[in-house]
Amino acid sequence: IKILMFNNKIYGLTKGQYSPTSELGKVTKSTPMGSLDFPFNPPSLALGAQSTFVARTIDREQKHLGEVLKRAHAHKGCSFVEIYQNCNIFNDGAFSELTDRETKLEMKLTLEHSKPMLFGAENNRGIVLEGSKLKSVELNGEYSVDDILVHDENDKNLGMLLSEATYDPELPTPVGIIYQEDKQTYDELMEQQIADSKSKNPNPSIDELLHSGNTWEVK
């Protein structure tokens, strides 16, 4: 199953009510004094539900979007992709900080497997692991590239930390492959089980099967 979730932080098709991913305090027709719900975190739910492919991309980043969708399509198992999408009628600029040329390099962390998590206009900022939390740092005398956390898309613990960074104002928003795992699917396991059963009894008798196990006669 390939799940594509289009997130524009609003219920646009029903004329602009707040949605589960709307920010706290969002003023809409259904929340004139501001939403009281903390926004829902879709990648965290997907990871908790044991999805073996979790990613995020942005509608306006067409090259990146295409690469992520190709990876999701090729993945064996459940793929979940959150796609940040603008709603220019009811929530215009929902993700402008991640798409505007002036801000996107400072606000967005593009994840690449086996590469350090660098961001910023000159890649002069990065992510380090401090205890059990991610922290944004500047590359200066105190921190160098060697200190920056390297992305491992096969590390589920790291994937959870990255998904939680979504609503942390001190961290950039991660986009890319958050987590992926090569794991046998239900279909593969079922086909293997059927093949094993056939190998043990290649020429089964239907009559024997019908009269085996718990049977009884009705008189």
CSV table of C-alpha atoms in Angstrom, one decimal:
chain,number,residue,atom,x,y,z
A,1,ILE,CA,0.0,0.0,0.0
A,2,LYS,CA,1.3,3.5,-0.9
A,3,ILE,CA,-0.2,6.2,1.2
A,4,LEU,CA,0.2,9.8,0.0
A,5,MET,CA,-1.1,12.4,2.6
A,6,PHE,CA,-1.5,15.9,1.3
A,7,ASN,CA,-1.2,18.3,4.2
A,8,ASN,CA,-2.1,22.0,3.7
A,9,LYS,CA,-3.0,22.6,7.4
A,10,ILE,CA,-6.6,23.3,6.6
A,11,TYR,CA,-9.9,21.7,5.5
A,12,GLY,CA,-9.9,23.5,2.1
A,13,LEU,CA,-12.6,21.5,0.3
A,14,THR,CA,-15.1,22.4,2.9
A,15,LYS,CA,-14.3,26.1,2.8
A,16,GLY,CA,-11.6,26.6,5.4
A,17,GLN,CA,-12.2,25.0,8.7
A,18,TYR,CA,-9.2,24.2,10.9
A,19,SER,CA,-7.8,20.6,10.5
A,20,PRO,CA,-5.8,18.2,12.7
A,21,THR,CA,-2.6,19.6,11.3
A,22,SER,CA,-3.5,23.3,11.8
A,23,GLU,CA,-1.2,25.2,14.1
A,24,LEU,CA,-2.3,26.0,17.7
A,25,GLY,CA,-4.3,29.3,17.7
A,26,LYS,CA,-5.3,29.0,14.0
A,27,VAL,CA,-8.2,31.4,13.3
A,28,THR,CA,-10.7,30.0,10.9
A,29,LYS,CA,-14.5,30.0,10.4
A,30,SER,CA,-14.8,27.1,12.8
A,31,THR,CA,-12.3,28.5,15.3
A,32,PRO,CA,-12.9,32.3,15.4
A,33,MET,CA,-11.0,32.6,18.6
A,34,GLY,CA,-8.2,30.3,17.6
A,35,SER,CA,-7.7,26.5,17.5
A,36,LEU,CA,-7.1,24.8,20.8
A,37,ASP,CA,-5.7,21.6,19.3
A,38,PHE,CA,-2.0,20.9,19.2
A,39,PRO,CA,-1.2,19.8,15.6
A,40,PHE,CA,-1.2,16.2,14.7
A,41,ASN,CA,2.1,14.6,13.7
A,42,PRO,CA,1.5,12.2,10.7
A,43,PRO,CA,5.1,10.7,10.4
A,44,SER,CA,5.1,9.9,14.1
A,45,LEU,CA,1.9,8.0,13.7
A,46,ALA,CA,3.1,6.1,10.6
A,47,LEU,CA,6.3,5.1,12.5
A,48,GLY,CA,4.3,4.0,15.5
A,49,ALA,CA,2.0,1.9,13.3
A,50,GLN,CA,5.1,0.1,12.0
A,51,SER,CA,5.2,1.5,8.5
A,52,THR,CA,8.5,0.4,6.8
A,53,PHE,CA,8.8,3.6,4.7
A,54,VAL,CA,8.1,7.1,6.0
A,55,ALA,CA,9.0,10.3,4.1
A,56,ARG,CA,8.1,13.9,3.7
A,57,THR,CA,8.3,16.2,0.7
A,58,ILE,CA,6.9,19.5,-0.6
A,59,ASP,CA,4.6,20.0,-3.6
A,60,ARG,CA,6.7,22.9,-5.1
A,61,GLU,CA,10.0,20.9,-4.8
A,62,GLN,CA,9.1,18.9,-7.9
A,63,LYS,CA,12.5,17.2,-8.4
A,64,HIS,CA,12.6,16.1,-4.7
A,65,LEU,CA,8.9,15.1,-4.8
A,66,GLY,CA,9.5,12.9,-7.9
A,67,GLU,CA,12.5,11.2,-6.2
A,68,VAL,CA,10.6,10.5,-3.0
A,69,LEU,CA,7.6,9.1,-4.9
A,70,LYS,CA,9.9,6.8,-6.9
A,71,ARG,CA,11.4,5.5,-3.7
A,72,ALA,CA,8.0,5.0,-2.2
A,73,HIS,CA,6.8,3.1,-5.3
A,74,ALA,CA,9.8,0.8,-5.3
A,75,HIS,CA,9.5,0.0,-1.6
A,76,LYS,CA,8.1,-3.4,-0.7
A,77,GLY,CA,5.6,-2.9,2.1
A,78,CYS,CA,3.6,0.1,3.4
A,79,SER,CA,4.9,3.4,2.2
A,80,PHE,CA,3.8,6.6,3.8
A,81,VAL,CA,4.6,10.0,2.3
A,82,GLU,CA,3.5,13.3,3.8
A,83,ILE,CA,3.3,16.0,1.1
A,84,TYR,CA,3.3,19.6,2.2
A,85,GLN,CA,0.8,21.4,-0.1
A,86,ASN,CA,-0.2,25.0,-0.3
A,87,CYS,CA,-3.9,26.0,-0.3
A,88,ASN,CA,-3.9,29.4,-2.0
A,89,ILE,CA,-7.6,30.0,-1.3
A,90,PHE,CA,-8.0,29.2,2.4
A,91,ASN,CA,-4.5,28.9,3.7
A,92,ASP,CA,-2.1,30.6,1.3
A,93,GLY,CA,1.5,30.5,2.4
A,94,ALA,CA,1.0,27.5,4.7
A,95,PHE,CA,4.6,26.4,4.2
A,96,SER,CA,6.1,29.6,2.7
A,97,GLU,CA,9.1,29.5,5.1
A,98,LEU,CA,10.0,26.1,3.5
A,99,THR,CA,9.5,27.3,-0.1
A,100,ASP,CA,10.5,31.0,-0.3
A,101,ARG,CA,14.0,31.5,-1.6
A,102,GLU,CA,14.8,33.9,1.3
A,103,THR,CA,14.0,31.5,4.1
A,104,LYS,CA,13.9,27.9,2.9
A,105,LEU,CA,17.6,27.0,3.3
A,106,GLU,CA,17.5,28.2,6.9
A,107,MET,CA,14.3,26.5,7.8
A,108,LYS,CA,14.5,23.2,5.9
A,109,LEU,CA,16.7,20.1,6.6
A,110,THR,CA,17.0,17.9,3.5
A,111,LEU,CA,17.8,14.4,4.6
A,112,GLU,CA,20.3,12.3,2.6
A,113,HIS,CA,21.3,8.8,3.6
A,114,SER,CA,24.9,8.6,5.0
A,115,LYS,CA,25.4,12.3,4.7
A,116,PRO,CA,25.8,14.8,7.6
A,117,MET,CA,22.6,16.8,8.5
A,118,LEU,CA,23.7,20.2,7.3
A,119,PHE,CA,21.5,23.2,6.4
A,120,GLY,CA,21.7,26.9,6.0
A,121,ALA,CA,22.5,29.1,3.0
A,122,GLU,CA,26.1,28.1,3.2
A,123,ASN,CA,25.7,24.7,4.9
A,124,ASN,CA,27.0,26.5,8.0
A,125,ARG,CA,24.6,24.9,10.4
A,126,GLY,CA,23.9,21.4,11.4
A,127,ILE,CA,22.2,18.9,13.7
A,128,VAL,CA,23.9,17.2,16.6
A,129,LEU,CA,22.6,14.6,19.1
A,130,GLU,CA,22.8,16.0,22.6
A,131,GLY,CA,21.8,13.3,25.1
A,132,SER,CA,18.6,12.0,23.6
A,133,LYS,CA,17.6,15.2,21.8
A,134,LEU,CA,18.5,16.8,18.5
A,135,LYS,CA,20.1,20.2,18.6
A,136,SER,CA,20.8,22.8,16.0
A,137,VAL,CA,24.3,24.3,16.0
A,138,GLU,CA,26.5,26.6,14.0
A,139,LEU,CA,29.7,25.4,12.5
A,140,ASN,CA,32.3,27.6,14.2
A,141,GLY,CA,35.2,27.0,16.6
A,142,GLU,CA,33.1,24.9,18.9
A,143,TYR,CA,31.5,22.6,16.2
A,144,SER,CA,32.8,21.2,13.0
A,145,VAL,CA,31.4,19.0,10.2
A,146,ASP,CA,32.8,16.0,12.1
A,147,ASP,CA,30.5,16.7,15.0
A,148,ILE,CA,27.3,16.8,12.8
A,149,LEU,CA,24.9,13.8,13.0
A,150,VAL,CA,25.0,11.6,9.9
A,151,HIS,CA,21.6,10.6,8.6
A,152,ASP,CA,20.8,6.8,8.7
A,153,GLU,CA,17.4,6.2,7.1
A,154,ASN,CA,17.5,2.6,8.5
A,155,ASP,CA,17.7,3.9,12.2
A,156,LYS,CA,14.2,3.9,13.6
A,157,ASN,CA,15.1,5.7,16.8
A,158,LEU,CA,16.6,8.5,14.7
A,159,GLY,CA,13.5,8.5,12.5
A,160,MET,CA,11.4,9.1,15.6
A,161,LEU,CA,13.6,12.0,16.7
A,162,LEU,CA,13.4,13.5,13.2
A,163,SER,CA,9.6,13.2,13.1
A,164,GLU,CA,9.3,14.9,16.5
A,165,ALA,CA,11.5,17.8,15.1
A,166,THR,CA,8.5,18.8,13.0
A,167,TYR,CA,7.0,21.2,15.5
A,168,ASP,CA,10.2,22.2,17.4
A,169,PRO,CA,10.8,25.9,16.7
A,170,GLU,CA,14.5,25.4,17.5
A,171,LEU,CA,15.0,22.9,14.7
A,172,PRO,CA,14.6,23.0,10.9
A,173,THR,CA,11.8,20.9,9.3
A,174,PRO,CA,13.1,17.6,8.0
A,175,VAL,CA,12.2,16.5,4.5
A,176,GLY,CA,13.2,13.4,2.6
A,177,ILE,CA,13.3,9.7,3.7
A,178,ILE,CA,12.8,9.8,7.4
A,179,TYR,CA,12.9,6.0,7.8
A,180,GLN,CA,12.9,2.9,5.6
A,181,GLU,CA,13.3,-0.8,6.4
A,182,ASP,CA,13.6,-3.8,4.2
A,183,LYS,CA,11.3,-6.3,5.7
A,184,GLN,CA,9.3,-9.2,4.4
A,185,THR,CA,5.7,-8.3,3.6
A,186,TYR,CA,2.6,-10.3,4.6
A,187,ASP,CA,2.1,-11.5,1.0
A,188,GLU,CA,5.7,-12.8,0.8
A,189,LEU,CA,5.4,-14.6,4.1
A,190,MET,CA,2.0,-16.1,3.1
A,191,GLU,CA,3.4,-17.4,-0.3
A,192,GLN,CA,6.4,-18.9,1.6
A,193,GLN,CA,4.1,-20.6,4.1
A,194,ILE,CA,2.0,-22.1,1.2
A,195,ALA,CA,5.1,-23.3,-0.6
A,196,ASP,CA,6.4,-24.9,2.6
A,197,SER,CA,3.1,-26.7,3.1
A,198,LYS,CA,3.1,-28.0,-0.4
A,199,SER,CA,6.6,-29.3,-0.2
A,200,LYS,CA,5.6,-31.4,2.8
A,201,ASN,CA,2.6,-32.9,1.0
A,202,PRO,CA,3.0,-32.4,-2.7
A,203,ASN,CA,0.0,-34.6,-3.7
A,204,PRO,CA,-2.7,-34.0,-1.0
A,205,SER,CA,-6.0,-36.0,-1.1
A,206,ILE,CA,-9.1,-33.8,-0.8
A,207,ASP,CA,-11.0,-36.8,0.7
A,208,GLU,CA,-8.3,-37.3,3.3
A,209,LEU,CA,-8.3,-33.6,4.2
A,210,LEU,CA,-12.1,-33.6,4.5
A,211,HIS,CA,-12.0,-36.6,6.9
A,212,SER,CA,-9.0,-35.5,9.0
A,213,GLY,CA,-9.0,-33.5,12.2
A,214,ASN,CA,-12.2,-33.0,14.2
A,215,THR,CA,-15.0,-34.8,12.3
A,216,TRP,CA,-18.3,-36.3,13.4
A,217,GLU,CA,-21.3,-38.3,12.0
A,218,VAL,CA,-24.9,-37.1,12.3
A,219,LYS,CA,-27.5,-39.8,12.5
